[in-house]
PDB file of C-alpha atoms in Angstrom:
ATOM      1  CA  MET A 340      -3.822 183.555 116.434  1.00 66.00           C
ATOM      2  CA  ASN A 341      -7.028 184.145 118.703  1.00 61.00           C
ATOM      3  CA  LYS A 342      -5.991 187.187 121.479  1.00 64.00           C
ATOM      4  CA  ASN A 343      -8.945 186.364 122.815  1.00 60.00           C
ATOM      5  CA  ASN A 344      -7.484 182.625 124.160  1.00 60.00           C
ATOM      6  CA  THR A 345      -5.432 183.897 126.825  1.00 80.00           C
ATOM      7  CA  SER A 346      -5.383 180.688 129.029  1.00 93.00           C
ATOM      8  CA  ILE A 347      -2.210 179.385 128.414  1.00 96.00           C
ATOM      9  CA  LYS A 348      -4.207 175.391 128.084  1.00 95.00           C
ATOM     10  CA  ALA A 349      -6.093 178.190 125.109  1.00 94.00           C
ATOM     11  CA  ASN A 350      -3.679 178.540 123.881  1.00 95.00           C
ATOM     12  CA  LEU A 351      -1.960 175.877 123.014  1.00 96.00           C
ATOM     13  CA  ALA A 352      -4.265 173.879 122.086  1.00 95.00           C
ATOM     14  CA  GLU A 353      -4.528 176.532 119.549  1.00 95.00           C
ATOM     15  CA  ALA A 354      -0.907 176.839 118.335  1.00 96.00           C
ATOM     16  CA  SER A 355      -1.345 172.928 117.959  1.00 95.00           C
ATOM     17  CA  SER A 356      -3.649 172.823 115.927  1.00 95.00           C
ATOM     18  CA  LEU A 357      -1.921 175.494 113.904  1.00 95.00           C
ATOM     19  CA  LEU A 358       0.960 173.254 113.457  1.00 94.00           C
ATOM     20  CA  ASN A 359      -0.781 170.146 112.063  1.00 83.00           C
ATOM     21  CA  THR A 360       2.121 168.099 112.246  1.00 83.00           C
ATOM     22  CA  ASP A 361       2.876 164.999 114.119  1.00 84.00           C
ATOM     23  CA  GLU A 362       4.814 166.516 116.665  1.00 90.00           C
ATOM     24  CA  ALA A 363       2.600 169.566 117.377  1.00 94.00           C
ATOM     25  CA  VAL A 364       1.978 169.420 120.813  1.00 95.00           C
ATOM     26  CA  LEU A 365       4.889 168.706 121.452  1.00 94.00           C
ATOM     27  CA  ASP A 366       6.364 171.480 119.708  1.00 95.00           C
ATOM     28  CA  ALA A 367       3.630 174.103 121.265  1.00 96.00           C
ATOM     29  CA  ARG A 368       3.967 173.080 124.423  1.00 96.00           C
ATOM     30  CA  LEU A 369       7.667 173.342 124.438  1.00 96.00           C
ATOM     31  CA  LEU A 370       7.238 176.660 122.671  1.00 97.00           C
ATOM     32  CA  LEU A 371       5.939 178.132 125.300  1.00 96.00           C
ATOM     33  CA  GLN A 372       8.127 176.096 128.010  1.00 96.00           C
ATOM     34  CA  HIS A 373      10.696 178.219 127.331  1.00 96.00           C
ATOM     35  CA  VAL A 374       8.277 182.215 127.023  1.00 96.00           C
ATOM     36  CA  LEU A 375       7.309 181.023 130.481  1.00 96.00           C
ATOM     37  CA  ASN A 376      10.598 179.835 131.229  1.00 96.00           C
ATOM     38  CA  THR A 377       9.311 176.843 133.430  1.00 96.00           C
ATOM     39  CA  ASN A 378       8.636 173.420 132.523  1.00 95.00           C
ATOM     40  CA  ARG A 379       5.885 170.673 131.646  1.00 95.00           C
ATOM     41  CA  ALA A 380       4.761 169.792 135.348  1.00 97.00           C
ATOM     42  CA  TRP A 381       3.718 173.498 136.242  1.00 97.00           C
ATOM     43  CA  LEU A 382       2.070 174.038 132.686  1.00 96.00           C
ATOM     44  CA  ILE A 383      -0.868 171.476 133.542  1.00 95.00           C
ATOM     45  CA  ALA A 384      -0.929 172.110 137.300  1.00 97.00           C
ATOM     46  CA  HIS A 385      -1.749 176.478 136.298  1.00 96.00           C
ATOM     47  CA  ALA A 386      -3.383 175.604 133.150  1.00 95.00           C
ATOM     48  CA  ASP A 387      -5.943 177.154 132.894  1.00 95.00           C
ATOM     49  CA  ASN A 388      -4.112 180.687 134.075  1.00 95.00           C
ATOM     50  CA  THR A 389      -3.264 183.846 131.738  1.00 94.00           C
ATOM     51  CA  LEU A 390      -1.208 184.764 129.943  1.00 94.00           C
ATOM     52  CA  THR A 391       0.067 188.188 129.815  1.00 93.00           C
ATOM     53  CA  PRO A 392       0.339 190.346 127.256  1.00 92.00           C
ATOM     54  CA  GLU A 393       3.316 190.440 126.501  1.00 94.00           C
ATOM     55  CA  GLN A 394       4.060 186.422 126.858  1.00 95.00           C
ATOM     56  CA  TYR A 395       1.110 186.155 124.686  1.00 95.00           C
ATOM     57  CA  ALA A 396       3.573 187.752 121.170  1.00 95.00           C
ATOM     58  CA  ALA A 397       6.536 186.189 122.889  1.00 96.00           C
ATOM     59  CA  PHE A 398       4.873 182.575 122.060  1.00 97.00           C
ATOM     60  CA  ASP A 399       2.532 184.059 119.339  1.00 96.00           C
ATOM     61  CA  ALA A 400       5.812 185.187 117.397  1.00 97.00           C
ATOM     62  CA  LEU A 401       7.548 181.982 118.535  1.00 97.00           C
ATOM     63  CA  LEU A 402       4.843 179.858 116.907  1.00 97.00           C
ATOM     64  CA  GLN A 403       5.450 181.906 113.650  1.00 96.00           C
ATOM     65  CA  ARG A 404       8.761 181.064 113.544  1.00 95.00           C
ATOM     66  CA  ARG A 405       7.464 177.838 113.610  1.00 95.00           C
ATOM     67  CA  LEU A 406       5.076 177.465 111.555  1.00 94.00           C
ATOM     68  CA  ASN A 407       7.706 179.087 108.633  1.00 92.00           C
ATOM     69  CA  GLY A 408       8.809 175.840 109.233  1.00 90.00           C
ATOM     70  CA  GLU A 409      11.956 176.306 111.094  1.00 93.00           C
ATOM     71  CA  PRO A 410      12.821 173.584 113.119  1.00 94.00           C
ATOM     72  CA  ILE A 411      12.358 173.501 117.042  1.00 95.00           C
ATOM     73  CA  ALA A 412      16.080 173.394 117.709  1.00 95.00           C
ATOM     74  CA  HIS A 413      16.681 176.574 115.716  1.00 95.00           C
ATOM     75  CA  ILE A 414      13.574 178.539 117.678  1.00 96.00           C
ATOM     76  CA  LEU A 415      14.928 177.060 121.092  1.00 96.00           C
ATOM     77  CA  GLY A 416      18.657 177.463 120.686  1.00 96.00           C
ATOM     78  CA  GLU A 417      19.228 174.447 122.442  1.00 96.00           C
ATOM     79  CA  ARG A 418      18.291 170.441 121.354  1.00 96.00           C
ATOM     80  CA  GLU A 419      18.422 167.139 124.586  1.00 95.00           C
ATOM     81  CA  PHE A 420      20.916 164.092 123.572  1.00 98.00           C
ATOM     82  CA  PHE A 421      21.516 161.578 125.054  1.00 98.00           C
ATOM     83  CA  GLY A 422      19.699 163.011 128.468  1.00 97.00           C
ATOM     84  CA  LEU A 423      22.295 166.454 128.015  1.00 98.00           C
ATOM     85  CA  PRO A 424      20.916 169.391 126.962  1.00 97.00           C
ATOM     86  CA  LEU A 425      23.235 170.704 124.166  1.00 98.00           C
ATOM     87  CA  LYS A 426      23.342 174.208 123.151  1.00 98.00           C
ATOM     88  CA  VAL A 427      22.400 174.294 118.920  1.00 97.00           C
ATOM     89  CA  THR A 428      22.727 176.913 116.106  1.00 96.00           C
ATOM     90  CA  SER A 429      22.144 177.036 112.747  1.00 92.00           C
ATOM     91  CA  GLU A 430      25.426 176.644 112.284  1.00 92.00           C
ATOM     92  CA  THR A 431      25.580 172.871 113.034  1.00 94.00           C
ATOM     93  CA  LEU A 432      23.601 169.651 112.154  1.00 94.00           C
ATOM     94  CA  ILE A 433      20.962 169.512 114.747  1.00 95.00           C
ATOM     95  CA  PRO A 434      21.213 165.916 116.492  1.00 97.00           C
ATOM     96  CA  ARG A 435      19.038 163.274 116.422  1.00 94.00           C
ATOM     97  CA  PRO A 436      17.265 160.225 118.016  1.00 94.00           C
ATOM     98  CA  ASP A 437      18.569 158.614 115.608  1.00 95.00           C
ATOM     99  CA  THR A 438      22.135 159.244 116.146  1.00 98.00           C
ATOM    100  CA  GLU A 439      21.557 157.599 120.027  1.00 98.00           C
ATOM    101  CA  THR A 440      21.763 154.918 118.274  1.00 98.00           C
ATOM    102  CA  LEU A 441      26.683 155.182 117.273  1.00 99.00           C
ATOM    103  CA  VAL A 442      26.288 155.804 121.209  1.00 99.00           C
ATOM    104  CA  GLU A 443      24.665 152.968 122.209  1.00 98.00           C
ATOM    105  CA  GLN A 444      25.946 151.246 120.264  1.00 98.00           C
ATOM    106  CA  ALA A 445      29.670 152.613 120.892  1.00 99.00           C
ATOM    107  CA  LEU A 446      29.114 152.275 124.829  1.00 98.00           C
ATOM    108  CA  GLN A 447      28.227 148.894 124.569  1.00 98.00           C
ATOM    109  CA  THR A 448      31.604 148.358 122.852  1.00 98.00           C
ATOM    110  CA  ILE A 449      33.532 150.291 125.261  1.00 97.00           C
ATOM    111  CA  PRO A 450      34.052 148.697 128.692  1.00 94.00           C
ATOM    112  CA  GLU A 451      32.786 150.918 131.721  1.00 92.00           C
ATOM    113  CA  GLN A 452      35.868 150.703 133.505  1.00 91.00           C
ATOM    114  CA  ALA A 453      38.162 150.921 129.652  1.00 91.00           C
ATOM    115  CA  VAL A 454      40.340 153.529 129.260  1.00 95.00           C
ATOM    116  CA  CYS A 455      40.963 155.086 126.512  1.00 97.00           C
ATOM    117  CA  GLN A 456      41.081 156.584 123.262  1.00 98.00           C
ATOM    118  CA  VAL A 457      38.105 158.188 121.050  1.00 99.00           C
ATOM    119  CA  LEU A 458      38.201 159.985 117.831  1.00 99.00           C
ATOM    120  CA  ASP A 459      34.588 161.307 117.260  1.00 99.00           C
ATOM    121  CA  LEU A 460      34.851 162.767 113.366  1.00 99.00           C
ATOM    122  CA  GLY A 461      32.345 166.137 111.921  1.00 98.00           C
ATOM    123  CA  THR A 462      31.673 166.206 116.345  1.00 98.00           C
ATOM    124  CA  GLY A 463      28.899 169.462 115.093  1.00 97.00           C
ATOM    125  CA  THR A 464      27.277 170.057 118.229  1.00 98.00           C
ATOM    126  CA  GLY A 465      29.837 168.054 119.980  1.00 99.00           C
ATOM    127  CA  ALA A 466      26.783 164.778 120.537  1.00 99.00           C
ATOM    128  CA  ILE A 467      28.700 161.701 120.208  1.00 99.00           C
ATOM    129  CA  ALA A 468      31.412 162.731 122.120  1.00 99.00           C
ATOM    130  CA  LEU A 469      30.061 164.603 124.950  1.00 99.00           C
ATOM    131  CA  ALA A 470      27.423 161.853 125.110  1.00 99.00           C
ATOM    132  CA  ILE A 471      31.047 158.686 125.258  1.00 99.00           C
ATOM    133  CA  ALA A 472      32.542 161.011 127.276  1.00 98.00           C
ATOM    134  CA  LYS A 473      29.706 161.325 130.254  1.00 98.00           C
ATOM    135  CA  HIS A 474      29.178 157.846 130.312  1.00 98.00           C
ATOM    136  CA  ARG A 475      32.248 156.277 129.710  1.00 98.00           C
ATOM    137  CA  PRO A 476      34.536 158.909 132.008  1.00 97.00           C
ATOM    138  CA  LEU A 477      38.055 157.380 131.882  1.00 97.00           C
ATOM    139  CA  ALA A 478      37.899 157.319 128.237  1.00 98.00           C
ATOM    140  CA  ILE A 479      39.924 160.581 126.564  1.00 98.00           C
ATOM    141  CA  VAL A 480      38.084 161.862 123.694  1.00 99.00           C
ATOM    142  CA  THR A 481      39.262 163.978 120.749  1.00 98.00           C
ATOM    143  CA  ALA A 482      36.168 165.368 118.261  1.00 99.00           C
ATOM    144  CA  VAL A 483      36.936 167.179 114.884  1.00 99.00           C
ATOM    145  CA  ASP A 484      35.469 169.202 112.593  1.00 98.00           C
ATOM    146  CA  ALA A 485      36.430 171.137 110.045  1.00 97.00           C
ATOM    147  CA  SER A 486      33.984 174.179 110.894  1.00 97.00           C
ATOM    148  CA  LYS A 487      35.134 176.242 113.318  1.00 97.00           C
ATOM    149  CA  ALA A 488      31.671 177.485 114.588  1.00 97.00           C
ATOM    150  CA  ALA A 489      30.501 174.053 115.414  1.00 97.00           C
ATOM    151  CA  LEU A 490      33.765 173.923 116.851  1.00 98.00           C
ATOM    152  CA  ALA A 491      33.359 176.916 118.749  1.00 98.00           C
ATOM    153  CA  VAL A 492      29.058 175.384 119.632  1.00 98.00           C
ATOM    154  CA  ALA A 493      30.773 171.592 120.809  1.00 99.00           C
ATOM    155  CA  THR A 494      33.134 173.196 123.157  1.00 98.00           C
ATOM    156  CA  GLU A 495      30.535 175.609 125.193  1.00 98.00           C
ATOM    157  CA  ASN A 496      28.504 172.717 125.246  1.00 99.00           C
ATOM    158  CA  ALA A 497      31.298 170.286 127.378  1.00 99.00           C
ATOM    159  CA  ASN A 498      32.486 173.691 129.096  1.00 98.00           C
ATOM    160  CA  ASN A 499      28.152 173.647 130.610  1.00 98.00           C
ATOM    161  CA  LEU A 500      28.144 169.714 130.785  1.00 99.00           C
ATOM    162  CA  GLY A 501      31.805 169.909 133.100  1.00 98.00           C
ATOM    163  CA  LEU A 502      33.791 167.169 131.027  1.00 98.00           C
ATOM    164  CA  ASN A 503      37.288 167.292 130.762  1.00 96.00           C
ATOM    165  CA  ASN A 504      37.534 164.373 129.541  1.00 98.00           C
ATOM    166  CA  VAL A 505      37.022 165.268 126.256  1.00 98.00           C
ATOM    167  CA  SER A 506      38.967 167.603 123.833  1.00 98.00           C
ATOM    168  CA  PHE A 507      38.315 169.642 120.500  1.00 98.00           C
ATOM    169  CA  GLN A 508      40.276 170.395 116.858  1.00 98.00           C
ATOM    170  CA  TYR A 509      40.164 172.244 113.991  1.00 98.00           C
ATOM    171  CA  SER A 510      40.763 169.310 111.070  1.00 98.00           C
ATOM    172  CA  ASP A 511      39.029 167.463 107.576  1.00 96.00           C
ATOM    173  CA  TRP A 512      38.161 164.516 109.313  1.00 97.00           C
ATOM    174  CA  PHE A 513      41.456 162.948 109.164  1.00 97.00           C
ATOM    175  CA  SER A 514      43.813 166.303 108.120  1.00 96.00           C
ATOM    176  CA  GLN A 515      45.088 168.202 110.861  1.00 96.00           C
ATOM    177  CA  LEU A 516      45.107 165.439 112.451  1.00 95.00           C
ATOM    178  CA  GLN A 517      49.286 163.978 114.784  1.00 86.00           C
ATOM    179  CA  VAL A 518      49.638 160.336 113.851  1.00 77.00           C
ATOM    180  CA  GLN A 519      48.152 158.962 117.034  1.00 87.00           C
ATOM    181  CA  ARG A 520      46.378 155.658 117.161  1.00 96.00           C
ATOM    182  CA  PHE A 521      42.406 155.207 118.284  1.00 98.00           C
ATOM    183  CA  ASP A 522      40.629 152.953 120.359  1.00 98.00           C
ATOM    184  CA  MET A 523      37.940 153.130 118.734  1.00 99.00           C
ATOM    185  CA  ILE A 524      36.605 156.584 115.514  1.00 99.00           C
ATOM    186  CA  VAL A 525      33.035 157.292 115.809  1.00 99.00           C
ATOM    187  CA  SER A 526      31.045 159.561 113.220  1.00 99.00           C
ATOM    188  CA  ASN A 527      27.380 160.990 112.045  1.00 98.00           C
ATOM    189  CA  PRO A 528      29.635 162.213 108.278  1.00 98.00           C
ATOM    190  CA  PRO A 529      27.023 163.764 105.609  1.00 95.00           C
ATOM    191  CA  TYR A 530      25.343 160.700 103.982  1.00 92.00           C
ATOM    192  CA  ILE A 531      22.363 162.242 102.033  1.00 92.00           C
ATOM    193  CA  ALA A 532      22.941 162.583  97.966  1.00 90.00           C
ATOM    194  CA  GLU A 533      23.545 166.084  96.518  1.00 90.00           C
ATOM    195  CA  ASN A 534      20.380 165.697  94.102  1.00 87.00           C
ATOM    196  CA  ASP A 535      17.642 163.937  97.092  1.00 85.00           C
ATOM    197  CA  PRO A 536      14.824 165.979  97.078  1.00 82.00           C
ATOM    198  CA  HIS A 537      14.404 166.329 100.481  1.00 80.00           C
ATOM    199  CA  LEU A 538      16.401 168.543 100.528  1.00 83.00           C
ATOM    200  CA  SER A 539      13.816 171.415 100.285  1.00 76.00           C
ATOM    201  CA  GLN A 540      12.252 169.861 103.092  1.00 82.00           C
ATOM    202  CA  GLY A 541      11.734 170.160 106.835  1.00 79.00           C
ATOM    203  CA  ASP A 542      13.813 170.538 108.684  1.00 81.00           C
ATOM    204  CA  VAL A 543      17.214 170.069 106.916  1.00 86.00           C
ATOM    205  CA  ARG A 544      16.249 173.813 104.718  1.00 88.00           C
ATOM    206  CA  PHE A 545      17.491 175.244 107.537  1.00 84.00           C
ATOM    207  CA  GLU A 546      20.612 173.387 108.559  1.00 89.00           C
ATOM    208  CA  PRO A 547      23.582 173.739 106.578  1.00 88.00           C
ATOM    209  CA  LYS A 548      24.106 171.599 103.462  1.00 86.00           C
ATOM    210  CA  SER A 549      28.097 170.534 104.630  1.00 87.00           C
ATOM    211  CA  ALA A 550      27.080 168.517 107.091  1.00 88.00           C
ATOM    212  CA  LEU A 551      24.372 167.103 105.056  1.00 90.00           C
ATOM    213  CA  THR A 552      25.126 165.655 101.134  1.00 87.00           C
ATOM    214  CA  SER A 553      28.152 163.632  99.855  1.00 89.00           C
ATOM    215  CA  GLY A 554      28.337 162.940  96.243  1.00 91.00           C
ATOM    216  CA  ALA A 555      26.143 161.868  94.028  1.00 93.00           C
ATOM    217  CA  ASP A 556      25.010 158.474  95.506  1.00 95.00           C
ATOM    218  CA  GLY A 557      26.188 159.726  99.625  1.00 94.00           C
ATOM    219  CA  LEU A 558      28.641 158.117 100.165  1.00 97.00           C
ATOM    220  CA  ASP A 559      31.532 159.550  99.089  1.00 97.00           C
ATOM    221  CA  ASP A 560      32.810 161.378 102.593  1.00 98.00           C
ATOM    222  CA  ILE A 561      32.245 157.826 104.310  1.00 98.00           C
ATOM    223  CA  ARG A 562      34.756 155.914 101.566  1.00 98.00           C
ATOM    224  CA  HIS A 563      36.732 158.716 102.592  1.00 98.00           C
ATOM    225  CA  ILE A 564      36.715 157.686 105.631  1.00 98.00           C
ATOM    226  CA  VAL A 565      36.533 154.301 105.671  1.00 98.00           C
ATOM    227  CA  SER A 566      39.936 154.130 103.743  1.00 97.00           C
ATOM    228  CA  HIS A 567      41.783 156.297 105.901  1.00 97.00           C
ATOM    229  CA  ALA A 568      40.980 155.118 109.131  1.00 98.00           C
ATOM    230  CA  ALA A 569      42.976 151.650 109.187  1.00 96.00           C
ATOM    231  CA  HIS A 570      45.612 154.195 109.850  1.00 95.00           C
ATOM    232  CA  TYR A 571      44.480 155.788 112.491  1.00 97.00           C
ATOM    233  CA  LEU A 572      43.543 152.520 114.676  1.00 97.00           C
ATOM    234  CA  LYS A 573      44.893 150.319 116.822  1.00 96.00           C
ATOM    235  CA  PRO A 574      45.468 146.338 116.696  1.00 95.00           C
ATOM    236  CA  ASN A 575      41.440 145.277 116.941  1.00 95.00           C
ATOM    237  CA  GLY A 576      39.826 148.970 117.206  1.00 98.00           C
ATOM    238  CA  TRP A 577      36.755 150.019 115.788  1.00 98.00           C
ATOM    239  CA  LEU A 578      34.922 151.945 112.970  1.00 99.00           C
ATOM    240  CA  LEU A 579      31.648 152.671 113.293  1.00 99.00           C
ATOM    241  CA  LEU A 580      29.222 154.714 110.749  1.00 99.00           C
ATOM    242  CA  GLU A 581      26.269 156.470 111.293  1.00 99.00           C
ATOM    243  CA  HIS A 582      24.525 156.440 107.598  1.00 98.00           C
ATOM    244  CA  GLY A 583      21.601 156.701 105.009  1.00 96.00           C
ATOM    245  CA  TYR A 584      18.115 153.980 106.011  1.00 95.00           C
ATOM    246  CA  ASP A 585      19.395 152.103 102.862  1.00 96.00           C
ATOM    247  CA  GLN A 586      23.267 152.343 103.109  1.00 98.00           C
ATOM    248  CA  ALA A 587      23.842 149.488 105.231  1.00 98.00           C
ATOM    249  CA  GLN A 588      24.775 147.193 102.608  1.00 98.00           C
ATOM    250  CA  ALA A 589      27.085 149.771 100.997  1.00 98.00           C
ATOM    251  CA  VAL A 590      28.362 150.424 103.790  1.00 99.00           C
ATOM    252  CA  ALA A 591      29.548 146.623 104.716  1.00 99.00           C
ATOM    253  CA  GLU A 592      30.946 145.912 101.844  1.00 98.00           C
ATOM    254  CA  LEU A 593      33.346 149.005 101.440  1.00 99.00           C
ATOM    255  CA  LEU A 594      34.451 147.577 105.566  1.00 98.00           C
ATOM    256  CA  THR A 595      35.287 144.579 104.441  1.00 98.00           C
ATOM    257  CA  GLN A 596      36.578 145.821 100.648  1.00 97.00           C
ATOM    258  CA  ALA A 597      39.199 147.843 102.887  1.00 97.00           C
ATOM    259  CA  ASN A 598      39.418 144.745 105.241  1.00 96.00           C
ATOM    260  CA  PHE A 599      37.957 145.440 108.572  1.00 98.00           C
ATOM    261  CA  THR A 600      36.525 141.813 110.144  1.00 97.00           C
ATOM    262  CA  HIS A 601      33.289 142.077 112.622  1.00 98.00           C
ATOM    263  CA  ILE A 602      31.598 143.641 110.512  1.00 98.00           C
ATOM    264  CA  GLY A 603      27.680 144.578 111.830  1.00 98.00           C
ATOM    265  CA  HIS A 604      24.456 146.509 111.865  1.00 99.00           C
ATOM    266  CA  ALA A 605      23.215 148.248 114.914  1.00 98.00           C
ATOM    267  CA  LEU A 606      19.580 149.156 114.760  1.00 98.00           C
ATOM    268  CA  ASP A 607      16.738 152.541 114.871  1.00 96.00           C
ATOM    269  CA  LEU A 608      14.223 153.029 116.958  1.00 92.00           C
ATOM    270  CA  ALA A 609      11.975 151.947 113.266  1.00 94.00           C
ATOM    271  CA  GLY A 610      14.075 148.875 113.228  1.00 97.00           C
ATOM    272  CA  ILE A 611      16.124 150.252 110.362  1.00 97.00           C
ATOM    273  CA  GLN A 612      19.837 149.523 110.154  1.00 98.00           C
ATOM    274  CA  ARG A 613      21.288 152.853 110.715  1.00 98.00           C
ATOM    275  CA  VAL A 614      25.081 151.796 112.795  1.00 99.00           C
ATOM    276  CA  THR A 615      27.142 149.853 110.314  1.00 99.00           C
ATOM    277  CA  PHE A 616      30.472 149.195 112.428  1.00 99.00           C
ATOM    278  CA  GLY A 617      34.164 146.811 112.211  1.00 99.00           C
ATOM    279  CA  MET A 618      36.859 145.898 114.225  1.00 98.00           C
ATOM    280  CA  VAL A 619      40.228 146.360 111.678  1.00 95.00           C
ATOM    281  CA  SER A 620      42.243 143.851 110.591  1.00 81.00           C
ATOM    282  CA  PRO A 621      46.085 144.119 112.825  1.00 75.00           C
ATOM    283  CA  MET A 622      47.572 143.096 109.148  1.00 65.00           C
ATOM    284  CA  ILE A 623      46.162 146.941 107.755  1.00 60.00           C
ATOM    285  CA  SER A 624      46.642 148.733 111.284  1.00 56.00           C
ATOM    286  CA  THR A 625      49.542 150.131 110.583  1.00 55.00           C
TER     287      THR A 625
END
């Protein structure tokens, strides 16, 4: 960037131009807010303020990382999800707005004052589990992951948010769980096909592949979850799964084959069927 552009307004304009992406203005603002340890309102009110050489250098360094494709969440070390500030590292999947659809469907299904048991499979940062725990304080949420590094991040996020109705456990899906029945199982599992060309583009290049891909068609982990879920659900318990934009029908068929009932879909912000859910039949919940 041009070091002569020392005002906040000028630096933001030039950074946005250099980024040249759909979220360039937002990314530039978030980076500068991070450097100055401030918020959007302060930047607007002080748009003509000049940056010190140290502030400029720090902003430029972060901008270069973003220009190299590094996700904004990794640069800042956090991402907001369902109104909750969450720590994010390169060991975790970055929480995305699409996944809020899964949380919304879970909250619609769980009565506000319900005392219930919820299992979150593949919790990552803890985003789904923590959002449910926050909005359903009487729920007891168990969250598992096969990555100890991810579990450490999720535990830190829970502590930072002061949520004590969620616990974290190491488990590769159901493998380490004790015999226990849940009212609901939720999961945002890997669902990208291993040869998907999008894996070499955008933010996913910097995320753990184990949290993204799942076999030739992207459905291996979903198949595993669906085939085992009934043994961990109470009668009439619910299974809610996030999946790819074109996988809703395939996931619904898997649920049907596993004798789930009341199968339905929830739409994301783009109107795409992003979540598929079903109720376990009392006859197979044994």
